[in-house]
Coordinates of C-alpha atoms in Angstrom, one line a residue:
X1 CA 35.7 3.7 58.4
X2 CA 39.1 2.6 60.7
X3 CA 40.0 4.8 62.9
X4 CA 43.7 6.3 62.6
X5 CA 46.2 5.6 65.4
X6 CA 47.0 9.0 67.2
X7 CA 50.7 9.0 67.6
X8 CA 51.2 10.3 71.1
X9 CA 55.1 10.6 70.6
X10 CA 56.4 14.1 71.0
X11 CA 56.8 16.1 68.5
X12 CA 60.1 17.1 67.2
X13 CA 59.7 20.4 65.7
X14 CA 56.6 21.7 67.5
X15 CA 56.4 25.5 68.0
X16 CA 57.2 27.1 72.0
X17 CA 54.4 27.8 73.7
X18 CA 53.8 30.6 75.7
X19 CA 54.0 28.2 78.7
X20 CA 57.6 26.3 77.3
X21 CA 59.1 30.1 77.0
X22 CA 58.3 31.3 80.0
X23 CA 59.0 27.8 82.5
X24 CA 62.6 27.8 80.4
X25 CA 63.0 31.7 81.0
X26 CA 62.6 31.0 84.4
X27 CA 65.2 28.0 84.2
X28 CA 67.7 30.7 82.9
X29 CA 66.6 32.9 86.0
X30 CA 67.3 30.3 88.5
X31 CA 70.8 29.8 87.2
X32 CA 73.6 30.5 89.6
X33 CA 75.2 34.3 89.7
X34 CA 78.2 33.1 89.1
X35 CA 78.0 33.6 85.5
X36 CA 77.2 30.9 84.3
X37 CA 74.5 30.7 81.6
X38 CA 76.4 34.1 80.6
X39 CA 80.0 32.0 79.9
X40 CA 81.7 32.8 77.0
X41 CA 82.5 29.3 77.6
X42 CA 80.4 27.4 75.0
X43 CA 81.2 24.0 76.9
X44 CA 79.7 25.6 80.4
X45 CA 77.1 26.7 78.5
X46 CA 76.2 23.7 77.0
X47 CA 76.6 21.9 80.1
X48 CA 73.9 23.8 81.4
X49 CA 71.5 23.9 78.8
X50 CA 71.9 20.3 78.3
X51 CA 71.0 20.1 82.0
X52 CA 67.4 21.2 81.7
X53 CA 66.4 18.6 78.8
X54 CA 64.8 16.6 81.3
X55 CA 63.4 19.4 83.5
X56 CA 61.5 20.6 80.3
X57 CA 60.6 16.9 79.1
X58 CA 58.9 16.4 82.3
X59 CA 57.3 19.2 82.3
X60 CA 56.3 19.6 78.7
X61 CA 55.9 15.5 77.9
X62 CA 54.1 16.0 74.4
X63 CA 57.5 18.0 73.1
X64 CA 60.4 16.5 72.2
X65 CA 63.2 18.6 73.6
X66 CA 66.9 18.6 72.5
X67 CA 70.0 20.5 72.8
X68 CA 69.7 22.2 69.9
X69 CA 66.0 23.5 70.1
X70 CA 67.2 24.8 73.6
X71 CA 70.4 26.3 72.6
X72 CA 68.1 27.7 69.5
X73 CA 65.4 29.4 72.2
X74 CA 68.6 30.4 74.6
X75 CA 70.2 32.6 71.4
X76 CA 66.7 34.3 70.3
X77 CA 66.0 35.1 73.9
X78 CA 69.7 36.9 74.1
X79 CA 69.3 38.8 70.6
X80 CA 65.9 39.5 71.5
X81 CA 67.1 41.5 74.8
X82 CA 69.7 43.0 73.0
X83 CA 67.9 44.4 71.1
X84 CA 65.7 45.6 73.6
X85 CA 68.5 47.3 75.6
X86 CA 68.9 49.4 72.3
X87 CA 65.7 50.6 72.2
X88 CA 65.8 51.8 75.5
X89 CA 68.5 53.9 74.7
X90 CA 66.8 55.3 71.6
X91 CA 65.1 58.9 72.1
X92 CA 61.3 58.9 71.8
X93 CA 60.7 55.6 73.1
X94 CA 57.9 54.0 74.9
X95 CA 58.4 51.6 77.6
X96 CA 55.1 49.3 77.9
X97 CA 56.3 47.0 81.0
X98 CA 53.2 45.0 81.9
X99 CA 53.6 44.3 78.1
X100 CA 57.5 44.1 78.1
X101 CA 57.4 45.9 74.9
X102 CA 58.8 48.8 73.1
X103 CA 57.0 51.8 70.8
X104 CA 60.1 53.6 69.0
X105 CA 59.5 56.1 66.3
X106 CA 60.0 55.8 62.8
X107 CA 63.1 57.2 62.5
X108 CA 64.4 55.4 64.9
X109 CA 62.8 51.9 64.6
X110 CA 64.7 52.0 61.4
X111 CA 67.9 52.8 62.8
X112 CA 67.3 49.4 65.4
X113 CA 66.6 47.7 62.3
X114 CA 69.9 48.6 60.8
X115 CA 71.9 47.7 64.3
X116 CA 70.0 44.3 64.9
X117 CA 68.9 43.0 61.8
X118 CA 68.5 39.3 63.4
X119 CA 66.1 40.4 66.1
X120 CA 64.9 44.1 65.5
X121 CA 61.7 43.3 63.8
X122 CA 60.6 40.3 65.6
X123 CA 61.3 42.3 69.2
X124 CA 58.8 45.4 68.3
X125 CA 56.6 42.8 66.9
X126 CA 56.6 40.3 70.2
X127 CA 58.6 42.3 72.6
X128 CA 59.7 39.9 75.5
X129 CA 57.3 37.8 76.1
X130 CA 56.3 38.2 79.9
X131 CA 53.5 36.5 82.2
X132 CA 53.6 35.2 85.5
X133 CA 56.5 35.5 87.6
X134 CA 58.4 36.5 84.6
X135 CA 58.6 40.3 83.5
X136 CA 61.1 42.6 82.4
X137 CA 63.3 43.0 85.3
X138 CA 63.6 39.3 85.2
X139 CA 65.8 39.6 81.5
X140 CA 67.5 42.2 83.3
X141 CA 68.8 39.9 86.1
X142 CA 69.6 36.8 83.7
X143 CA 72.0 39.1 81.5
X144 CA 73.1 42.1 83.8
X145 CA 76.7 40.6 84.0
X146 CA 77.4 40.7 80.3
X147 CA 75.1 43.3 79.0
X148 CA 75.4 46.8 81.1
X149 CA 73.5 46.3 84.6
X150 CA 75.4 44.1 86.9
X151 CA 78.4 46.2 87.3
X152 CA 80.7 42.9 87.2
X153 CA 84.3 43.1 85.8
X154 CA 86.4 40.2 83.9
X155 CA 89.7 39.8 83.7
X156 CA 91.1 37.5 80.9
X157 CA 94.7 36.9 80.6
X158 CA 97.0 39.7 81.6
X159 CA 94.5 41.8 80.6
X160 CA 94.1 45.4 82.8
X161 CA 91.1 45.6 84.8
X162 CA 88.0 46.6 82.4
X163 CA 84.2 46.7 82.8
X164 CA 82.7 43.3 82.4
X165 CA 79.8 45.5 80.2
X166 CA 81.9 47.5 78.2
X167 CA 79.9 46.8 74.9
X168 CA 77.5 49.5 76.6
X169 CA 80.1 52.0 77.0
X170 CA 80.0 52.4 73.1
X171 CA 76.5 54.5 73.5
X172 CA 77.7 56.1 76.5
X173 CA 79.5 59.4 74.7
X174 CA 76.8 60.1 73.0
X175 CA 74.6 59.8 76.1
X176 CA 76.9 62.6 77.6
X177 CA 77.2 65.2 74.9
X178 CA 73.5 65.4 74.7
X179 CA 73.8 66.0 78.9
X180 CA 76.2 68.5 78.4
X181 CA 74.1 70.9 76.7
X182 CA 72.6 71.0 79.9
X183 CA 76.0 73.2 80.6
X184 CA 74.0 75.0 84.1
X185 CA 73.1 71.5 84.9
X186 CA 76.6 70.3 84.5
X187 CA 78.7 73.2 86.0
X188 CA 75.7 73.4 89.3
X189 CA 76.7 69.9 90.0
X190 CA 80.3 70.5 89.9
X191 CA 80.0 73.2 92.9
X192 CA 78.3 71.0 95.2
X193 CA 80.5 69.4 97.7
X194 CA 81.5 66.1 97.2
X195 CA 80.0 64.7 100.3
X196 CA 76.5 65.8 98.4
X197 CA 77.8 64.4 95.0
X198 CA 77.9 60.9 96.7
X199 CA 75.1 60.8 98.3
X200 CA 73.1 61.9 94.8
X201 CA 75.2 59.1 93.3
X202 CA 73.9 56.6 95.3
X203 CA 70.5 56.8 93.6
X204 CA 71.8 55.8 90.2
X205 CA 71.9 53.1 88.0
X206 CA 75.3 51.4 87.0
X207 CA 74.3 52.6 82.9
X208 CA 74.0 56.6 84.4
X209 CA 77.2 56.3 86.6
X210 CA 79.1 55.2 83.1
X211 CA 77.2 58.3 81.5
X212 CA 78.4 60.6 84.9
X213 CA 81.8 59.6 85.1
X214 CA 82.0 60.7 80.8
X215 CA 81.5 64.3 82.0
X216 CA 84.5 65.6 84.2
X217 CA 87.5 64.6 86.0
X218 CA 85.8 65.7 88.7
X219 CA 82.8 63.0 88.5
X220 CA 85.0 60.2 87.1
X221 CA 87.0 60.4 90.5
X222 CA 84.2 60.5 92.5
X223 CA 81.8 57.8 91.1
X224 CA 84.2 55.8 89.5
X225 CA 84.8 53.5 92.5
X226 CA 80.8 52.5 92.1
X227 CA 81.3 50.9 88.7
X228 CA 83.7 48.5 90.0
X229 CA 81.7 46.5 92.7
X230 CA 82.2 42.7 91.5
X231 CA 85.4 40.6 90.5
X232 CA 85.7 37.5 88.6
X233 CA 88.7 35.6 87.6
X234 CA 88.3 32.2 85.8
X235 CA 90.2 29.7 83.7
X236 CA 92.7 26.7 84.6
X237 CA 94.7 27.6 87.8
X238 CA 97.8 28.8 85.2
X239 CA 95.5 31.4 83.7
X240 CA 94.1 31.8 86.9
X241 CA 97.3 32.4 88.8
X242 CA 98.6 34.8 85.5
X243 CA 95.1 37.1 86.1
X244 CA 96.0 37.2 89.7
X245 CA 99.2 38.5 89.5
X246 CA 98.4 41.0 86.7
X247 CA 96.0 42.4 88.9
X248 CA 98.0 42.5 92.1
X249 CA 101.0 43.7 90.0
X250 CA 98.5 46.4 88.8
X251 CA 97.7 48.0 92.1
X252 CA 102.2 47.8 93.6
X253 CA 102.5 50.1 90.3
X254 CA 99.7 52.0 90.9
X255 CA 98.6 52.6 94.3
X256 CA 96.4 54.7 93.6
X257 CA 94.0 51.9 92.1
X258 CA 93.6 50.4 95.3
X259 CA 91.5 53.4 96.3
X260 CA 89.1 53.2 92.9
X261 CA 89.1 49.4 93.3
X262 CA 87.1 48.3 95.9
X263 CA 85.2 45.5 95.1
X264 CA 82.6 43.7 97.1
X265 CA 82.5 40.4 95.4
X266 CA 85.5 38.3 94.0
X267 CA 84.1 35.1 91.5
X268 CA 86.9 32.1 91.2
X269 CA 85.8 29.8 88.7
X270 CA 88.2 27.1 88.3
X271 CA 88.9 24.5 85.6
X272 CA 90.9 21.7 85.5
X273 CA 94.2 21.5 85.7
X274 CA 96.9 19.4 84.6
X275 CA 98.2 18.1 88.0
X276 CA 101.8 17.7 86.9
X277 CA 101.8 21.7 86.6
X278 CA 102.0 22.8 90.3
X279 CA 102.5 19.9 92.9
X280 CA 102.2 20.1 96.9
X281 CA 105.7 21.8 96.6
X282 CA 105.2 24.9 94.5
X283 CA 106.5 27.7 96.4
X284 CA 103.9 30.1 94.8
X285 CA 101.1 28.1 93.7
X286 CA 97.6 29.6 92.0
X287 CA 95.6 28.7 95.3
X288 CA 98.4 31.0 97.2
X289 CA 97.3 33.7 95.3
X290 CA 94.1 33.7 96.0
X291 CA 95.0 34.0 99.6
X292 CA 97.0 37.0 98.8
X293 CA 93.8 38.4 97.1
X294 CA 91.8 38.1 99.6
X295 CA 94.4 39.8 102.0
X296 CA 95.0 42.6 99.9
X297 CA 91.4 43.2 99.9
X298 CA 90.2 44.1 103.0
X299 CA 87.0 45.8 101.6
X300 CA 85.6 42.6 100.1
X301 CA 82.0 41.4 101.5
X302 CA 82.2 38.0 99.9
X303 CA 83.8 35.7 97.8
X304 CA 82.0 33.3 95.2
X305 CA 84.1 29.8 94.7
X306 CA 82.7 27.9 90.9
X307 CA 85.0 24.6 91.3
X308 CA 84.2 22.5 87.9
X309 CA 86.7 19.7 88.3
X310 CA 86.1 16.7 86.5
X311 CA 87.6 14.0 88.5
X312 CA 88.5 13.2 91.9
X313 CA 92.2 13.6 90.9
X314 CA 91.3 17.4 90.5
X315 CA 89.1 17.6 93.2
X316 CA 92.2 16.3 95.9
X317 CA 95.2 18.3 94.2
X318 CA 93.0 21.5 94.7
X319 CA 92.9 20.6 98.6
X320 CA 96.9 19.3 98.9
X321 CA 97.6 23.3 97.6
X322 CA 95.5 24.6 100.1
X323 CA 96.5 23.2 102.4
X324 CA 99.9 24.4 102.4
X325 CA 98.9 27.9 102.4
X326 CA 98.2 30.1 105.1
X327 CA 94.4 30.7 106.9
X328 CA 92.0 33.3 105.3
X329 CA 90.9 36.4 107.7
X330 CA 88.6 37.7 105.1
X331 CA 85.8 38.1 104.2
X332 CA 82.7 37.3 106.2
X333 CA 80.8 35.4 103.4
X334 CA 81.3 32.7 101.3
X335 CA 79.4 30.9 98.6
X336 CA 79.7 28.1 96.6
X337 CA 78.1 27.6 92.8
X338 CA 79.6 24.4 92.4
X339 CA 82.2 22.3 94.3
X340 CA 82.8 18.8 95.7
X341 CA 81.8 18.4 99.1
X342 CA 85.3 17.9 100.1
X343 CA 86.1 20.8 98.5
X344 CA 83.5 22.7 100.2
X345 CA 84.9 21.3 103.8
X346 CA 88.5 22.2 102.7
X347 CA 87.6 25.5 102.2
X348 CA 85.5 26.6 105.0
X349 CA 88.0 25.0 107.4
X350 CA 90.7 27.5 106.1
X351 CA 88.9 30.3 106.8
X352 CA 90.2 31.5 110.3
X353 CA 87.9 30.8 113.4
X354 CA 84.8 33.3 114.3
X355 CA 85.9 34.7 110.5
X356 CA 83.0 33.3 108.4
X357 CA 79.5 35.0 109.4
X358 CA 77.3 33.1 105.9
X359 CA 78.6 30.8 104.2
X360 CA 76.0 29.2 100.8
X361 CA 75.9 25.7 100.1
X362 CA 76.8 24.2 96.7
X363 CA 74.5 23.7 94.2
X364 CA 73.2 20.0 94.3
X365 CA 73.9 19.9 98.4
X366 CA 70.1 21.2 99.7
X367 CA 68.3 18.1 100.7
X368 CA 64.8 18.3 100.0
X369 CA 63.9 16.7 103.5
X370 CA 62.4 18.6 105.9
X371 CA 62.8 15.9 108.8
X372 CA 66.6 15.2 107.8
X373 CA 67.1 18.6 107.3
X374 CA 65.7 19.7 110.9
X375 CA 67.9 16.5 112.1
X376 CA 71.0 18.5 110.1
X377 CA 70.5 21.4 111.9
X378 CA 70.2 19.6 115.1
X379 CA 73.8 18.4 114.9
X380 CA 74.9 22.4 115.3
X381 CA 74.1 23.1 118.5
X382 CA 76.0 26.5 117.8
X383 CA 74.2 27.2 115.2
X384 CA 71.7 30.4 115.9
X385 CA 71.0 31.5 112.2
X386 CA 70.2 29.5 108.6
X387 CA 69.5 31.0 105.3
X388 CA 68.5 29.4 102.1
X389 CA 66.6 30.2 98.9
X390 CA 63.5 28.2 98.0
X391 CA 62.4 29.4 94.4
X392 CA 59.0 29.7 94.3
X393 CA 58.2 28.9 90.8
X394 CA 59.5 25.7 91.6
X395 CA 56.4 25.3 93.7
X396 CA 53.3 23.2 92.6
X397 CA 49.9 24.6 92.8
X398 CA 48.9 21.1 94.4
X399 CA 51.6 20.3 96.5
X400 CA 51.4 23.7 97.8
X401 CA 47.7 23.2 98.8
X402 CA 47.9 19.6 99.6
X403 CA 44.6 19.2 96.8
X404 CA 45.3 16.7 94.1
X405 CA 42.1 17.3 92.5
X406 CA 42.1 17.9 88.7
X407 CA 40.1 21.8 89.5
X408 CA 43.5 22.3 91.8
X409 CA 45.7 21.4 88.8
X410 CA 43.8 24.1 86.4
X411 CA 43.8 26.8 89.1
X412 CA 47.2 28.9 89.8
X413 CA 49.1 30.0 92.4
X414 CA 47.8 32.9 94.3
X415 CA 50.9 35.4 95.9
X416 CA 48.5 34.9 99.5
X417 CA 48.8 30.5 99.3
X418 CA 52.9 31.4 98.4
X419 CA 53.2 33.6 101.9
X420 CA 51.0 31.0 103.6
X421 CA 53.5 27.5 102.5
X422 CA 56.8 29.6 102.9
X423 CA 55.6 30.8 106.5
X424 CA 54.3 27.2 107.5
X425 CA 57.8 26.1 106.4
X426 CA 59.8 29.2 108.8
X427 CA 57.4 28.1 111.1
X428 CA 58.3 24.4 111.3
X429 CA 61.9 24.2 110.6
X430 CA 62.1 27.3 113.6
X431 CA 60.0 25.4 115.6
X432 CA 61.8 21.6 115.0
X433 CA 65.8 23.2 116.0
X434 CA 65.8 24.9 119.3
X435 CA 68.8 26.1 118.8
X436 CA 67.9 28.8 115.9
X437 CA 67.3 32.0 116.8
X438 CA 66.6 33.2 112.8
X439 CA 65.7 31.3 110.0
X440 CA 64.9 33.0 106.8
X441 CA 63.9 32.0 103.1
X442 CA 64.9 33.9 99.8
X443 CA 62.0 32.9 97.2
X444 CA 64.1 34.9 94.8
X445 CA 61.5 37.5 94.3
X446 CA 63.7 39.8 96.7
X447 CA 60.6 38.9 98.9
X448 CA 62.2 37.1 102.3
X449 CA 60.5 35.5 104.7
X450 CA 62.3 35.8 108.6
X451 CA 61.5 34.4 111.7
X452 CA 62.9 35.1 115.1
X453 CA 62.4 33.1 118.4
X454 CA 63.0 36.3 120.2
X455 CA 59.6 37.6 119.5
X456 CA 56.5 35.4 119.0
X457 CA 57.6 32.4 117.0
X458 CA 54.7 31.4 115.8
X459 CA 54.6 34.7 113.8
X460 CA 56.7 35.1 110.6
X461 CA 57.7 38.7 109.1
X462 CA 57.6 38.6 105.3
X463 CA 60.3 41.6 104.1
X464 CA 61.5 42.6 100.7
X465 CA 65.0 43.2 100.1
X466 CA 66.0 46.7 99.5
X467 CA 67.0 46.2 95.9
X468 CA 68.2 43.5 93.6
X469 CA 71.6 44.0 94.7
X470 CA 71.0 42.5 98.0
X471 CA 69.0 39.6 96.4
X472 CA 72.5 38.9 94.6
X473 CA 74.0 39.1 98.1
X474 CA 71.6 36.8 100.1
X475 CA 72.4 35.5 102.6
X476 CA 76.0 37.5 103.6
X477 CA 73.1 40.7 103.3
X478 CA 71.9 38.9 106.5
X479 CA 75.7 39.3 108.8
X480 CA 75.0 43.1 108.3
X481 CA 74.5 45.0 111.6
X482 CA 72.4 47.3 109.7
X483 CA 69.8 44.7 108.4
X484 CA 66.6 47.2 109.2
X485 CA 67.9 49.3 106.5
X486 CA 68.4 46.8 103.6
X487 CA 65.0 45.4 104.9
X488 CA 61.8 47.5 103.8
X489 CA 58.8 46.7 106.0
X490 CA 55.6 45.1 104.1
X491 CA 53.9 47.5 106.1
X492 CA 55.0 50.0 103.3
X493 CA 53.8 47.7 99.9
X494 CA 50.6 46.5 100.3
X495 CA 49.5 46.9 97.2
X496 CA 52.0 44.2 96.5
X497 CA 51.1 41.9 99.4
X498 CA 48.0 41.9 101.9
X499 CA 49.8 41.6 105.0
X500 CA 53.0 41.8 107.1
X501 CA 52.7 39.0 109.1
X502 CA 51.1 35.6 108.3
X503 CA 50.1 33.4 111.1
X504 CA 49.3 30.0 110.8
X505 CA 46.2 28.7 109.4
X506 CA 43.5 25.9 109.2

């Protein structure tokens, strides 16, 4: 009998694995905090997605992967969580996390049913899907700007400031009545002083400050200024310059706003722009404004720059208007998503001297070179700290050990090999530049591992960051004179981690 050819060709309409769902749910996790993968620009988006075909073909060879079976997963992954964040809203429920599902009742499984017909059934059936480095806080993180947790605002056209999650804030009345019958609850909470308010506020989540603020005047003054804590203005640099000014225009007319207002974080994400709109000349140009921002926000921790020009014509009329505008005093952070290394130069130079304490790369910019890296470094002689993130399910199980061996491919990562590799590499970068004084990795895991030449430098501290806000932060989280308190010792989670300290090993 002849034997059949195999055809070893991938296949076009194979079904996700477990494996393909969760590698690609980490791609989404890896994405930028600018916003990106959560654009309501379809062309960004698609960009992005399209960006990863060969990512998932390399790692998934017998599949053949398109746009549109990515763009297919991308949209059941978002209903899927959307439907989740319902449920967790729903009274009764049951909250399995090392599952990542949800038990709702009957009564109310119907009523999800009736809100997310698309996803409903298939979510309490699968739930989301989790395994590895990937659980439920993860599908927080990738969608907290334009679901409810982030706490990010967007401003499109002259619209007034809003809350860049304010689909949520359609559950949140109902959320309240049922507190208020609570009324000794309520009307207790009103008599403490406000000094105590705040500090009780502190401990909640962005979804119970919108709940909070729905109860009183009282509360709404007082916690409202915590809803607000991130900024983003995008578009060509016309609708760029028209948000601007509706926003600055907002708080001359309203002073008061500039007390409620203080955010943390600014985004710019700029588009091109056709150059014949604002030349060298233009008294008042887009890019001015911007300056202006900055200068009327003197609270600001950081701003975010997402330059997406397409051509060097873009890339040099952006620099000719900023360079007729005056020096930035604030802030003390800077990071870039994406931007053209002259760009990047341009910017950082018009920061004032001794203002810029962290400043992030641009995506694409990281060489992957540890000896031209250290020889990088080298070139700073000023240079006493360096920060980066290293992600560590980019990591593979046999580089990581140095064994090729087909029982080293088969076997995964273990959290104590991770600590080991990241430490080597504190180690050996601290080690190679004389100069540093501090050089820590983010494996974006809130996990950060920090060495110091002022105590032993052959030992590394692994730390985790306080919360996930920081990890959004990192590095600027690092220029803060009270870094022991957005660092928790690993003294205190070692049932997450066996150690504090790893030292070098054979």
């Amino acid at each position: 009998m002849p034997s059949s050819n195999v055809n070893s060709s991938p296949r076009k309409n194979k079904r996700w694995t477990s494996a393909e769902h969760l590698f690609f749910v980490n791609l989404l996790h890896g994405t930028p905090k600018s916003d990106t993968i959560r654009s309501k620009n379809n062309s960004i988006l698609k960009s992005d997605l399209k960006s990863w075909i060969a990512q998932l073909q390399s790692q998934f060879p017998k599949t053949k992967w398109t746009y549109q079976r990515i763009r297919s997963r991308y949209n059941l992954i978002k209903y899927d969580y959307l439907a989740y964040q319902a449920a967790l809203k729903m009274p009764g429920k049951v909250e399995v996390l090392a599952e990542g599902k949800i038990h709702l009742p009957m009564k109310q499984e119907a009523d999800l049913k009736m809100s997310h017909p698309r996803a409903a059934a298939r979510m309490l059936r699968n739930g989301l899907m989790v395994g590895g480095c990937v659980t439920v806080d993860t599908y927080h993180q990738i969608f907290a700007s334009n679901i409810h947790t982030d706490g990010s605002d967007t401003l499109t056209g002259q619209q007034e400031v809003a809350p860049y999650d304010k689909p949520s804030l359609n559950i949140a009345p109902r959320n309240a009545k049922s507190i208020m019958v609570n009324c000794c609850t309520t009307q207790s909470l009103s008599r403490l002083p406000i000094e105590v308010l705040s500090m009780i506020g502190s401990y909640f989540s962005h979804q119970e400050l919108q709940v909070v603020t729905l109860l009183s005047k009282l509360f709404r003054d007082i916690f409202f200024t915590q809803l607000f804590t991130r900024l983003r203005f995008s578009g060509d640099l016309e609708r760029l310059g028209q948000q601007i000014k509706s926003f600055l225009n907002g708080l001359l007319t309203y002073p008061s706003r500039k007390i409620k207002y203080k955010p943390r974080y600014v985004t710019f994400l700029i588009l091109d722009t056709e150059p014949e709109k604002y030349t060298i000349a233009s008294p008042d140009s887009p890019v001015k404004l911007i300056g202006d921002f900055l200068q009327s926000m003197p609270d600001l921790e950081g701003v975010v720059f997402d330059l997406r020009f397409s051509d060097r014509r873009q890339v040099a009329n952006f620099n000719d208007l900023l360079k007729k505008t005056k020096k930035w005093t604030s802030p003390c952070s800077v990071i870039f998503e994406h931007a053209k290394t002259s760009n990047f130069a341009a910017i950082v130079k018009h920061f004032q001297p001794r203002t810029l304490q962290a400043v992030q790369l641009p995506i694409g910019s990281c060489d992957r070179s540890c000896v031209q890296l250290t020889a990088s470094l080298n070139k700073m002689p000023s240079l006493r700290r360096f920060s980066f993130k290293l992600w560590r399910w980019q990591l593979n199980g046999m580089f990581v050990r140095r064994d090729w061996s087909e029982s080293s491919k088969m076997r995964p990562i273990t959290n104590s090999e991770i600590d080991t590799w990241y430490a080597t590499l504190v180690r050996t970068l601290l080690m190679a530049v004389p100069q540093l004084e501090e050089l820590c990795i983010s494996d974006h895991h809130r996990s950060l591992y920090r060495g110091t030449r002022k105590e032993n430098p052959s030992e590394v501290h692994i730390e985790w960051l306080e919360n996930s806000d920081d990890e959004h932060r990192f590095p600027s989280v690092l220029t803060t004179d009270k870094l022991g308190e957005r660092l928790t010792s690993e003294l205190g989670r070692k049932e997450k981690r066996d150690s504090t300290a790893v030292t070098e090993t054979d």
